[in-house]
Every structure is written in structure tokens, then in C-alpha cells.
mmCIF file of C-alpha atoms in Angstrom:
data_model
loop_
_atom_site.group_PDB
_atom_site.id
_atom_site.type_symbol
_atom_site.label_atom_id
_atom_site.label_comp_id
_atom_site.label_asym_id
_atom_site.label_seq_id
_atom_site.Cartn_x
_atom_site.Cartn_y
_atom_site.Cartn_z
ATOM 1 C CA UNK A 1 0.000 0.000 0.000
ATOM 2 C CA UNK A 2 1.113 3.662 -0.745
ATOM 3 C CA UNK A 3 2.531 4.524 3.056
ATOM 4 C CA UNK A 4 2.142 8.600 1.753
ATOM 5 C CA UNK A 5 -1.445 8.341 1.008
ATOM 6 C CA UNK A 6 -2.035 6.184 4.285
ATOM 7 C CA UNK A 7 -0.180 9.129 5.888
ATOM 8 C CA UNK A 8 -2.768 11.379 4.774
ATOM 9 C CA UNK A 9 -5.946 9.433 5.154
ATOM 10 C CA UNK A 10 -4.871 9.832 9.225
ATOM 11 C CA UNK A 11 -4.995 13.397 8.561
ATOM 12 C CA UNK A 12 -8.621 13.205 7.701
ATOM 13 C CA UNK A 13 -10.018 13.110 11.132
ATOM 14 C CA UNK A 14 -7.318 15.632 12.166
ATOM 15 C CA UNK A 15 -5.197 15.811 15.817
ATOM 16 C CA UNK A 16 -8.154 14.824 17.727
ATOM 17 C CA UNK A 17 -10.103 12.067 16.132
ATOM 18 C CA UNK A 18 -12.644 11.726 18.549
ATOM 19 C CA UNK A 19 -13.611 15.578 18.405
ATOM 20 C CA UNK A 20 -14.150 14.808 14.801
ATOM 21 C CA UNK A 21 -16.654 11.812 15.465
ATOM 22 C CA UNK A 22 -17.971 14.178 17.619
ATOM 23 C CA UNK A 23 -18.192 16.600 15.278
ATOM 24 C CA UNK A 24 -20.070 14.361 12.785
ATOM 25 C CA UNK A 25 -22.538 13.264 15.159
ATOM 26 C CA UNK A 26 -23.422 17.052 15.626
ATOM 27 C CA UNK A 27 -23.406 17.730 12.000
ATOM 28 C CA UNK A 28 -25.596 14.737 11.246
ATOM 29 C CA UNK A 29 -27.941 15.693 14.050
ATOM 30 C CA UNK A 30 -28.359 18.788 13.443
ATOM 31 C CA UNK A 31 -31.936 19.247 12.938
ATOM 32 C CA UNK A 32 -32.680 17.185 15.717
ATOM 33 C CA UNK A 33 -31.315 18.958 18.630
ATOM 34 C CA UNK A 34 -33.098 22.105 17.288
ATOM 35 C CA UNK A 35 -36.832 20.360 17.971
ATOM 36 C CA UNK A 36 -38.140 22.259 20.514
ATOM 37 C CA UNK A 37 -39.546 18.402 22.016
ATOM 38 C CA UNK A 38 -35.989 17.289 22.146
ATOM 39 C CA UNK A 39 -35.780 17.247 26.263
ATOM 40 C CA UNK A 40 -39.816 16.502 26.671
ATOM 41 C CA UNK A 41 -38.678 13.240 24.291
ATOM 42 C CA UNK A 42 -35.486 12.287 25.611
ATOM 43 C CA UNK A 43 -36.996 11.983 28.883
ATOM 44 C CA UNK A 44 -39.655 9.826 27.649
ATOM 45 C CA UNK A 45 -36.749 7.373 26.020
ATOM 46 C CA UNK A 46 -35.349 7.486 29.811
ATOM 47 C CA UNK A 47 -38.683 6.470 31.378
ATOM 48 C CA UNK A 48 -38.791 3.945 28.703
ATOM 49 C CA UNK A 49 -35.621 2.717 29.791
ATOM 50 C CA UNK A 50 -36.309 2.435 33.647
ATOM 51 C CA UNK A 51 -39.218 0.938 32.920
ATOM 52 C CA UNK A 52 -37.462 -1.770 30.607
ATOM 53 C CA UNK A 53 -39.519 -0.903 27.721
ATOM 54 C CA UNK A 54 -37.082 -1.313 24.643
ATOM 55 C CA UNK A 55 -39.497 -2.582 22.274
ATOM 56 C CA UNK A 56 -41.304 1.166 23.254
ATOM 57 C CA UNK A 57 -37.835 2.614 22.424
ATOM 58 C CA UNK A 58 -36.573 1.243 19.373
ATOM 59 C CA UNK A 59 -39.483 0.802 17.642
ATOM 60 C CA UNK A 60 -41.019 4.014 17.966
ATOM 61 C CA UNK A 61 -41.720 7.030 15.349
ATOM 62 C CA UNK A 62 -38.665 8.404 13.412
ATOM 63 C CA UNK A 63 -38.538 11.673 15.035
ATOM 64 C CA UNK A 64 -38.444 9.630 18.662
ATOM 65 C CA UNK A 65 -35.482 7.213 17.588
ATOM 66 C CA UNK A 66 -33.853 10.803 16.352
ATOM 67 C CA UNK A 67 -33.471 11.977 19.651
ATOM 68 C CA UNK A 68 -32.383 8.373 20.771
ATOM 69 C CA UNK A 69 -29.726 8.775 18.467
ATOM 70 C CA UNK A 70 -28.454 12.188 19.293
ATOM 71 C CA UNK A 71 -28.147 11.458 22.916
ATOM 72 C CA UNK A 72 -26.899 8.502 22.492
ATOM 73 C CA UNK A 73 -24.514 7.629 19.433
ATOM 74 C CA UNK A 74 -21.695 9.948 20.738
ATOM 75 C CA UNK A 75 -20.385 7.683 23.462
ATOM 76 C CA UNK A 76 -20.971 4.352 21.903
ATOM 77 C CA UNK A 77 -19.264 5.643 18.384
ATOM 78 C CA UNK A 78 -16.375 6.489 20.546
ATOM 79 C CA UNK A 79 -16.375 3.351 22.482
ATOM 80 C CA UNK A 80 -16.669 1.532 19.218
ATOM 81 C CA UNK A 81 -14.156 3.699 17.352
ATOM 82 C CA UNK A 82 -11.546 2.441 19.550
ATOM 83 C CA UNK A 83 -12.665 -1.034 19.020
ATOM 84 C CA UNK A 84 -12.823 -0.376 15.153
ATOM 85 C CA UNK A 85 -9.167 1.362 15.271
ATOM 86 C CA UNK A 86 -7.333 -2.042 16.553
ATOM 87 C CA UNK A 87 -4.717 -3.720 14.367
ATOM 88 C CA UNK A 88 -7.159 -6.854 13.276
ATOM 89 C CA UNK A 89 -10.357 -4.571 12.222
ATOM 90 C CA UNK A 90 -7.741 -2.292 10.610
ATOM 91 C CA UNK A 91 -6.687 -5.022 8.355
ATOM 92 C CA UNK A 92 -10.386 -6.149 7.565
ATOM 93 C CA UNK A 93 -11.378 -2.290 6.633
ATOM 94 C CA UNK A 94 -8.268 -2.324 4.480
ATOM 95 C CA UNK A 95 -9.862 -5.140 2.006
ATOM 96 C CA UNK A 96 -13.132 -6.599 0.422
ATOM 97 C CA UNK A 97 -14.529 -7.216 4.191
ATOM 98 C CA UNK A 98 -18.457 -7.311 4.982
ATOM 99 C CA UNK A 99 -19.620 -7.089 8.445
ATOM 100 C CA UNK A 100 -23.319 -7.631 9.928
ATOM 101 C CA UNK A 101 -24.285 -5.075 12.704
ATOM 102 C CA UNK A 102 -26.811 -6.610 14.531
ATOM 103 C CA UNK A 103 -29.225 -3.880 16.983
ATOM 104 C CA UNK A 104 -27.128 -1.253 14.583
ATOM 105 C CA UNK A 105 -30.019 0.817 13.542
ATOM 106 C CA UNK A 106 -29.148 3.927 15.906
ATOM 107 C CA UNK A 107 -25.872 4.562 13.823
ATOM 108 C CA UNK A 108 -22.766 4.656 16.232
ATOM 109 C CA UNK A 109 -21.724 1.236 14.396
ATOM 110 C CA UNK A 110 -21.256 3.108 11.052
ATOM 111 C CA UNK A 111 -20.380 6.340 12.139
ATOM 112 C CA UNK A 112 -16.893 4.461 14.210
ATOM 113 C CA UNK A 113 -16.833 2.219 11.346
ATOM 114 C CA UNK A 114 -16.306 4.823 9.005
ATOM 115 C CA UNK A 115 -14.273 6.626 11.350
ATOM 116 C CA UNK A 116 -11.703 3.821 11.756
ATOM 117 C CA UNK A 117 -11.754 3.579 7.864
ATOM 118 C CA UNK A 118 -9.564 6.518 7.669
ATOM 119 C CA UNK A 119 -7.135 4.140 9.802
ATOM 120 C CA UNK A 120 -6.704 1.659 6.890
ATOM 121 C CA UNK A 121 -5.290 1.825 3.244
ATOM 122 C CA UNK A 122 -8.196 3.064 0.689
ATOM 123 C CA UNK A 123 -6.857 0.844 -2.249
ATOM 124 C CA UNK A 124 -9.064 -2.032 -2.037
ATOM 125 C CA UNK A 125 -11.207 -0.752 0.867
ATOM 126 C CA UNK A 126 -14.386 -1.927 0.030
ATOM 127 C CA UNK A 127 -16.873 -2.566 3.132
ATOM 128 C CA UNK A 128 -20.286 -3.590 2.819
ATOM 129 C CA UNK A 129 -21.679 -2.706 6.151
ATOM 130 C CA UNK A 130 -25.493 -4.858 6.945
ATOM 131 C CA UNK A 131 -27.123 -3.036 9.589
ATOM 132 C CA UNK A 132 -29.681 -4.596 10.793
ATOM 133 C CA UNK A 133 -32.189 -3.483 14.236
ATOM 134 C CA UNK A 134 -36.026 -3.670 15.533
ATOM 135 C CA UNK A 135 -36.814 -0.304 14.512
ATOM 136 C CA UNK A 136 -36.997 2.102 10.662
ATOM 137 C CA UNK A 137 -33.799 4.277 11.485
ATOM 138 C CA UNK A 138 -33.441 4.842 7.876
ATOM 139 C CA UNK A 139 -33.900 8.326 8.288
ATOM 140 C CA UNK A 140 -31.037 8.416 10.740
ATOM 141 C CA UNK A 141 -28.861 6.103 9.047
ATOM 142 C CA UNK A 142 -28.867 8.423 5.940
ATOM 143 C CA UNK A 143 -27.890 11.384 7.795
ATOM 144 C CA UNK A 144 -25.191 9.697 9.075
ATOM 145 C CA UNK A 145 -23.998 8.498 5.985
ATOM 146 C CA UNK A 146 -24.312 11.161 4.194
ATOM 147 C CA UNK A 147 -22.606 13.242 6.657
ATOM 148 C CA UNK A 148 -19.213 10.872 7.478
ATOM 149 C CA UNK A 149 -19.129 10.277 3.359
ATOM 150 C CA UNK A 150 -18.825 14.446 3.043
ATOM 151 C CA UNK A 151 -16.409 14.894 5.906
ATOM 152 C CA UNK A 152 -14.396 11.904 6.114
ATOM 153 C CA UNK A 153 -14.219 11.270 2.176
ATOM 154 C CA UNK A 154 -15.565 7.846 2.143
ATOM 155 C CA UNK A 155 -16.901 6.763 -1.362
ATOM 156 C CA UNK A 156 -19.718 4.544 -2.455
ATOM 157 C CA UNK A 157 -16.867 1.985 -3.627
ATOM 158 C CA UNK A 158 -15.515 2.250 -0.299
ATOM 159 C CA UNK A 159 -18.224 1.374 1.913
ATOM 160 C CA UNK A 160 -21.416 0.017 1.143
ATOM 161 C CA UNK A 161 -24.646 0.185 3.646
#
């Protein structure tokens, strides 16, 4: 692999990578923690949680797994960023690799996926990411994308959702 261009693929998240997934999350999220229901909702997720109602949770209206998502895919993308950044995923995200995310719907899976992609060689980086949950987050899911594909410079040939 080209050690220069590797050299600058590290430079795509800048010094502080995990500002940058941080950064994505608030780009992606944007419109969400404008609502004006945003706190009235989360706290109804919470409630759902204490009560052990996840069905309630993840299977509720898009603008409800929204907020889910804002409030919660920053910590777990980080969590799973570092996960994603070790030697042995490097090498899978640096080749034809796919990978089933299982409860993935809220997005923190593909957002430190495509994080840790920057880690890895682009020349035959091409990861077909299944996602796969309870709920329809395809409206978050395609913020997300669309947002790490603009910022981080991940093409269609280079990951696949």
C-alpha cells in the first residue's frame, strides 16, 4: 500500500479524532437537537428505559429514535471507534470485508466504522456494512452516511450500507 497516502488518510479526522466523530454526530444531528420536544422526548426514552420498555424505544416514530440517536450515538461511536481502530479490524477495513451489525439501527456502528476507515489503506477498501435493528432508522442512518461520506471522504466503492 502507498505509506504517503495512508499518511494522509490519518490526517482526515485531524489531531483529535474523537472531536471529529464528535463533530459528525453534531453535523448529522443537526436538525434534531433544534426540535423544541428534544428534552420533553429524551426523557420519555429514559422512562422507557427504567421501565425496561425497549421494544417502546426502538421501535417508535422516526422523530423519537432521532433523539435516541443524538443522545446517544456519541459515546458508543467512541467506544466503538476504539474497538474499530485495533490492528485486526484495521486489516479487515483495508480489504473486500463485509460485516453484519446486529441492533445497529441507531448509527454509532457506522459512524466508528467509518471513522476507523480513515485508519486503513483506501486501495481495495471496500466494506459492505449490513445493519440490521427492531426499529426504521433509515432516516437516521442516511444522515449519518451522508454526513461521514462528506467529511471523512468515504466513497460509495468504499463502503457500502
Amino acid at each position: 500500500y502507498d505509506r504517503n497516502a495512508l499518511k494522509e488518510r490519518y490526517k482526515i479526522l485531524g489531531r483529535d479524532p474523537e472531536q471529529s466523530i464528535l463533530n459528525a454526530v453534531r453535523q448529522a444531528c443537526h436538525q434534531t437537537f433544534l426540535r423544541d420536544d428534544f428534552g420533553k422526548t429524551l426523557q420519555s426514552i429514559k422512562a422507557n428505559f427504567v421501565q425496561r420498555d425497549y421494544e417502546g424505544i426502538f421501535t417508535a416514530d422516526a422523530n423519537s429514535l432521532a433523539v435516541y440517536s443524538a443522545a446517544y450515538v456519541p459515546g458508543r461511536a467512541l467506544c466503538y471507534f476504539e474497538i474499530f481502530s485495533q490492528t485486526q479490524f484495521r486489516k479487515l477495513l483495508a480489504k473486500e470485508t463485509t460485516i453484519y451489525a446486529v441492533g445497529s439501527g441507531s448509527g454509532s456502528e457506522l459512524v466508528s466504522l467509518a471513522a476507523a476507515m480513515t485508519r486503513s489503506p483506501a486501495e481495495h477498501q471496500k466494506v459492505n456494512l449490513v445493519m440490521q435493528d427492531l426499529g426504521d432508522w433509515a432516516g437516521v442512518l442516511k444522515s449519518f452516511e451522508a454526513t461521514v461520506r462528506k467529511v471523512w471522504k468515504i466513497s460509495d466503492q468504499q463502503l457500502l450500507c
